[in-house]
């Protein structure tokens, strides 16, 4: 079965990227209210070096944004526990499990998980195999181009492919790069020319032109978008519309609904201060959407308001004026 089908107009399969912290349940629910993407990946569930995985697996809700499918992502390096976690997640109705080989955080890499797996292709292969062999659902890998440098790039993508994963998503920066230098789309093109399994291109897609350019330059099979979707939640609709020869026009009411859903999903036990900070974080991205908003970004980030309603009262007119 093709896991990455194009739409009837030839638009590649579009995936909302996992983004721990910013891209939480509130964000996914808000994005689902706008739609346009085919699937989302939940941010990683950390599989400990020892202990029980059942309670951790409960954090994954397969129908969270139904009818849009939500894949689970796991991160860890203990072969047995990774397999056990995958089984728990499969029981919870996941359509696929993604293995995180990219997280740059030192607390993660210090335990041999996330991007640390890229230091040892053989071990990466063993971890991936232990997950693949534990479940019936498809397993995929999301990886960076290397740890310190790209010297093991080819070995890593081949080790991933040989483990039996169904496709690879490549974010072409090393761990050391963090999010700094431009994503190396030439490495997506190189991986595409080497691999026989499908490849999802990811990194620095901020608009329709970027999406088209990545497809042209790399020939990747599908696209994953992270930060570009927080800056512009309509990006998936805009890309899709391009392929069917339409222009997608976002409405203010859609953006308002998005913000309403976001706010309504913030857990009720969170204090007003945390709610305001969460909203600020989201607004900090939306106010990168164009030069006009960018000019006002500092003022919306430094504004002091004691509750979300007061903050929105201040920020919404600026957003409406600048976004449309
Ligand atoms: C705040 C943040 C959190 C992230 N968390 C995850 C994660 O949990 N799992 C993962 O595989 N990638 C994670 N990433 C990486 C993104 O999924 C993506 O690969 C990267 O941001 C490049 O794509 P973009 O330019 O479209 O954002 C995260 C990125 C950001 C900015």
XYZ file of C-alpha atoms and ligand atoms in Angstrom:
355
model
C 0.000 0.000 0.000
C 1.266 3.466 -0.901
C 1.577 5.345 2.376
C 2.197 8.652 0.643
C -0.450 8.975 -2.085
C -0.694 12.157 -4.108
C -4.081 13.871 -4.268
C -6.165 13.639 -7.481
C -4.538 16.849 -8.768
C -0.997 15.585 -8.256
C -0.312 17.411 -4.988
C 2.212 15.437 -2.943
C 1.184 13.945 0.393
C 1.455 16.750 2.982
C 2.494 16.036 6.567
C 2.378 18.322 9.599
C 5.731 17.937 11.373
C 6.195 16.919 14.998
C 7.295 19.897 17.099
C 7.760 19.280 20.784
C 6.671 22.221 22.918
C 5.231 24.518 20.249
C 3.410 21.881 18.228
C 1.419 20.379 21.082
C -2.133 19.105 21.239
C -3.530 22.685 21.243
C -1.652 23.462 18.039
C -2.561 20.180 16.337
C -6.253 20.641 17.179
C -6.145 24.227 15.914
C -4.384 23.139 12.713
C -6.941 20.368 12.230
C -9.707 22.992 12.384
C -8.099 24.595 9.322
C -7.006 21.349 7.635
C -5.275 20.959 4.288
C -2.716 18.358 5.401
C -3.012 14.594 4.994
C -1.460 13.444 8.233
C 0.302 14.767 11.329
C 3.043 13.296 13.477
C 2.864 13.701 17.230
C 5.973 15.018 18.957
C 8.182 12.289 20.387
C 7.345 9.999 23.262
C 10.556 9.380 25.141
C 11.267 5.707 25.787
C 13.339 5.433 28.972
C 16.428 3.279 29.387
C 14.524 1.215 31.913
C 11.095 1.047 33.475
C 7.549 0.697 32.203
C 6.313 2.039 28.913
C 2.572 1.471 29.247
C 1.813 4.704 31.083
C 3.959 6.679 28.616
C 2.129 5.212 25.632
C -1.122 6.620 27.078
C 0.011 10.086 26.059
C -0.635 9.100 22.452
C -4.265 9.495 21.333
C -4.630 8.078 17.842
C -7.933 9.878 17.066
C -6.877 13.210 18.564
C -7.432 15.094 15.292
C -9.749 12.601 13.555
C -10.533 12.262 10.701
C -6.945 13.386 10.034
C -4.604 10.539 11.036
C -2.012 11.179 13.740
C 1.142 9.049 13.674
C 3.131 8.432 16.847
C 6.835 9.132 17.193
C 9.100 7.375 19.665
C 12.617 8.179 20.750
C 14.997 5.997 22.666
C 17.823 3.504 22.358
C 16.883 0.493 24.480
C 16.074 -2.186 21.900
C 13.669 -4.145 24.093
C 11.786 -1.139 25.443
C 11.516 0.486 22.026
C 9.819 -2.671 20.780
C 7.544 -2.814 23.833
C 6.595 0.845 23.425
C 5.829 0.302 19.749
C 3.485 -2.550 20.689
C 1.659 -0.412 23.249
C 1.226 2.322 20.676
C -0.014 -0.139 18.079
C -2.650 -1.302 20.583
C -3.739 2.301 20.918
C -4.699 2.424 17.248
C -1.696 4.096 15.646
C -1.578 3.984 11.850
C 2.201 4.178 11.882
C 5.132 4.651 14.218
C 7.972 6.997 13.455
C 11.427 6.603 14.976
C 13.111 9.844 16.009
C 16.734 10.010 14.788
C 17.009 13.744 14.803
C 16.338 15.343 18.157
C 19.379 17.537 18.878
C 18.726 18.109 22.593
C 21.707 17.195 24.727
C 19.588 15.588 27.416
C 18.355 13.264 24.685
C 21.555 12.698 22.766
C 23.384 12.104 26.032
C 21.463 8.844 26.364
C 22.235 7.585 22.892
C 18.823 8.418 21.442
C 17.533 10.965 18.910
C 20.313 12.306 16.699
C 22.950 10.281 18.631
C 21.799 7.248 16.670
C 23.373 8.906 13.617
C 26.833 8.327 15.099
C 26.486 4.584 14.642
C 24.610 3.375 11.527
C 24.793 -0.252 12.691
C 23.105 0.600 15.989
C 20.560 2.813 14.236
C 19.717 -0.202 12.115
C 19.318 -2.412 15.212
C 17.036 0.062 16.990
C 14.898 0.486 13.875
C 14.742 -3.280 13.328
C 13.625 -3.878 16.905
C 10.688 -1.524 16.308
C 9.878 -2.894 12.838
C 9.844 -6.479 14.112
C 7.633 -5.695 17.107
C 4.585 -4.399 15.236
C 2.411 -5.035 12.193
C 1.797 -1.360 11.392
C 4.257 0.551 9.189
C 7.355 1.980 10.842
C 9.146 5.039 9.443
C 12.213 7.062 10.422
C 12.735 10.794 10.686
C 16.371 11.756 10.594
C 18.863 14.549 10.293
C 21.792 14.458 7.876
C 24.340 13.586 10.556
C 25.546 14.235 14.064
C 28.634 16.444 13.841
C 29.038 16.258 10.087
C 27.629 14.370 7.123
C 30.412 11.776 6.827
C 27.998 8.925 7.735
C 25.060 10.296 5.758
C 24.936 7.572 3.125
C 25.560 4.787 5.654
C 22.763 6.115 7.873
C 20.096 6.349 5.196
C 21.001 2.880 3.917
C 21.029 1.463 7.458
C 17.564 2.940 7.940
C 16.301 1.487 4.669
C 17.724 -1.954 5.415
C 15.917 -2.082 8.769
C 12.608 -2.474 6.948
C 11.141 0.985 7.572
C 8.589 2.012 4.956
C 9.902 5.497 4.288
C 12.368 8.071 5.555
C 11.758 11.724 6.350
C 14.921 13.771 5.998
C 15.547 17.091 7.743
C 18.881 17.872 6.110
C 20.769 19.562 8.926
C 23.228 17.929 11.315
C 22.694 17.829 15.062
C 25.430 20.434 15.428
C 23.643 22.699 12.895
C 20.601 22.863 15.190
C 18.150 25.000 13.233
C 20.729 27.526 12.075
C 22.146 27.178 8.546
C 19.774 26.608 5.612
C 18.512 23.061 5.202
C 20.654 21.254 2.590
C 18.082 20.270 0.019
C 20.899 18.859 -2.139
C 21.145 16.064 0.461
C 17.455 15.274 0.003
C 18.165 14.980 -3.736
C 21.164 12.756 -3.005
C 19.162 10.519 -0.664
C 16.403 10.268 -3.258
C 18.917 9.071 -5.842
C 20.244 6.398 -3.455
C 17.132 5.049 -1.728
C 14.589 2.632 -3.114
C 11.988 3.403 -0.420
C 10.069 6.715 -0.550
C 11.527 9.893 0.894
C 9.749 12.787 2.567
C 11.483 16.156 2.174
C 11.519 18.512 5.143
C 13.165 21.775 6.107
C 12.630 25.464 5.423
C 9.370 25.284 3.469
C 7.761 28.617 4.271
C 5.526 29.161 1.252
C 4.178 27.608 -1.945
C 7.271 28.619 -3.926
C 9.559 26.828 -1.455
C 7.396 23.702 -1.658
C 7.519 23.660 -5.463
C 11.244 24.344 -5.452
C 11.940 21.502 -3.033
C 9.974 19.070 -5.196
C 11.796 20.288 -8.307
C 15.276 20.184 -6.779
C 14.967 16.923 -4.859
C 12.245 14.817 -6.540
C 11.126 13.852 -3.026
C 7.893 11.853 -2.733
C 6.094 13.923 -0.106
C 6.524 17.059 1.990
C 6.639 17.647 5.734
C 6.233 21.175 7.088
C 6.874 22.359 10.628
C 7.613 25.979 11.442
C 6.167 27.198 8.150
C 2.763 26.008 9.337
C 2.936 27.893 12.643
C 3.881 31.057 10.768
C 1.195 30.472 8.153
C -1.437 27.887 9.162
C -2.917 28.059 5.641
C 0.264 26.865 3.930
C -1.050 23.356 3.261
C -4.234 24.678 1.626
C -2.173 27.086 -0.451
C 0.124 24.316 -1.713
C -2.821 22.038 -2.457
C -4.710 24.798 -4.251
C -1.718 25.442 -6.479
C -1.886 21.883 -7.831
C -5.564 22.177 -8.705
C -5.037 25.533 -10.407
C -6.844 27.518 -7.707
C -5.751 30.291 -5.392
C -6.609 29.686 -1.766
C -7.810 32.815 0.009
C -7.706 32.607 3.772
C -10.466 34.358 5.691
C -10.111 36.206 8.968
C -12.892 34.008 10.374
C -10.718 30.931 9.715
C -7.795 32.410 11.600
C -10.121 33.426 14.448
C -11.512 29.902 14.649
C -7.965 28.542 14.694
C -7.091 30.786 17.654
C -10.341 29.926 19.442
C -9.650 26.211 19.118
C -6.074 26.735 20.282
C -7.234 28.629 23.357
C -10.039 26.212 24.164
C -7.610 23.273 24.130
C -5.287 24.751 26.747
C -5.832 22.597 29.842
C -8.157 24.365 32.314
C -5.731 23.954 35.204
C -3.108 26.170 33.546
C -2.718 29.600 35.107
C -3.539 32.779 33.187
C 0.154 33.617 33.099
C 0.957 30.325 31.332
C -1.994 30.801 28.962
C -0.782 34.258 27.991
C 2.737 32.916 27.468
C 1.456 30.100 25.287
C -0.519 32.553 23.185
C 2.550 34.769 22.924
C 4.618 31.866 21.668
C 2.052 31.167 18.943
C 1.719 34.863 18.053
C 5.512 35.120 17.901
C 5.343 32.756 14.909
C 2.279 34.331 13.248
C 3.968 37.724 13.432
C 6.767 36.398 11.233
C 4.358 35.926 8.321
C 5.315 39.152 6.555
C 7.315 42.362 6.904
C 4.387 44.355 8.280
C 3.751 41.872 11.085
C 7.456 41.449 11.731
C 7.719 45.144 12.552
C 5.126 44.704 15.320
C 6.504 41.408 16.601
C 8.527 42.880 19.409
C 5.571 44.837 20.782
C 3.301 41.782 20.893
C 5.995 39.719 22.599
C 6.821 42.269 25.276
C 3.227 43.341 26.021
C 2.130 42.671 29.601
C -1.383 41.308 30.086
C -2.739 39.385 33.017
C -5.199 37.188 31.115
C -5.558 35.741 27.596
C -8.697 37.754 26.794
C -6.952 41.075 27.488
C -3.928 39.940 25.464
C -6.099 38.934 22.518
C -7.967 42.235 22.692
C -4.614 43.945 22.174
C -3.130 41.594 19.594
C -6.036 40.613 17.318
C -6.520 44.010 15.603
C -2.784 44.077 14.796
C -2.937 40.543 13.433
C -6.045 41.203 11.335
C -4.531 44.352 9.869
C -1.205 42.722 9.011
C -2.097 39.139 8.080
C -4.677 39.921 5.402
C 10.210 23.547 18.554
C 10.525 22.352 17.702
C 10.291 21.089 18.202
C 10.574 19.957 17.419
N 10.262 18.705 17.896
C 10.458 17.630 17.111
C 10.050 16.322 17.528
O 9.447 16.131 18.588
N 10.334 15.293 16.701
C 10.967 15.461 15.500
O 11.203 14.483 14.795
N 11.320 16.671 15.067
C 11.073 17.758 15.829
N 11.407 18.991 15.355
C 11.941 19.139 13.993
C 10.810 19.414 12.972
O 9.903 18.334 12.908
C 11.388 19.670 11.573
O 12.144 18.559 11.179
C 12.282 20.911 11.525
O 11.701 21.978 12.247
C 12.545 21.353 10.081
O 11.345 21.570 9.401
P 10.686 23.045 9.204
O 11.746 23.928 8.604
O 9.509 22.830 8.305
O 10.304 23.531 10.581
C 11.125 20.126 16.126
C 11.355 21.399 15.639
C 11.061 22.515 16.390
C 11.313 23.884 15.807
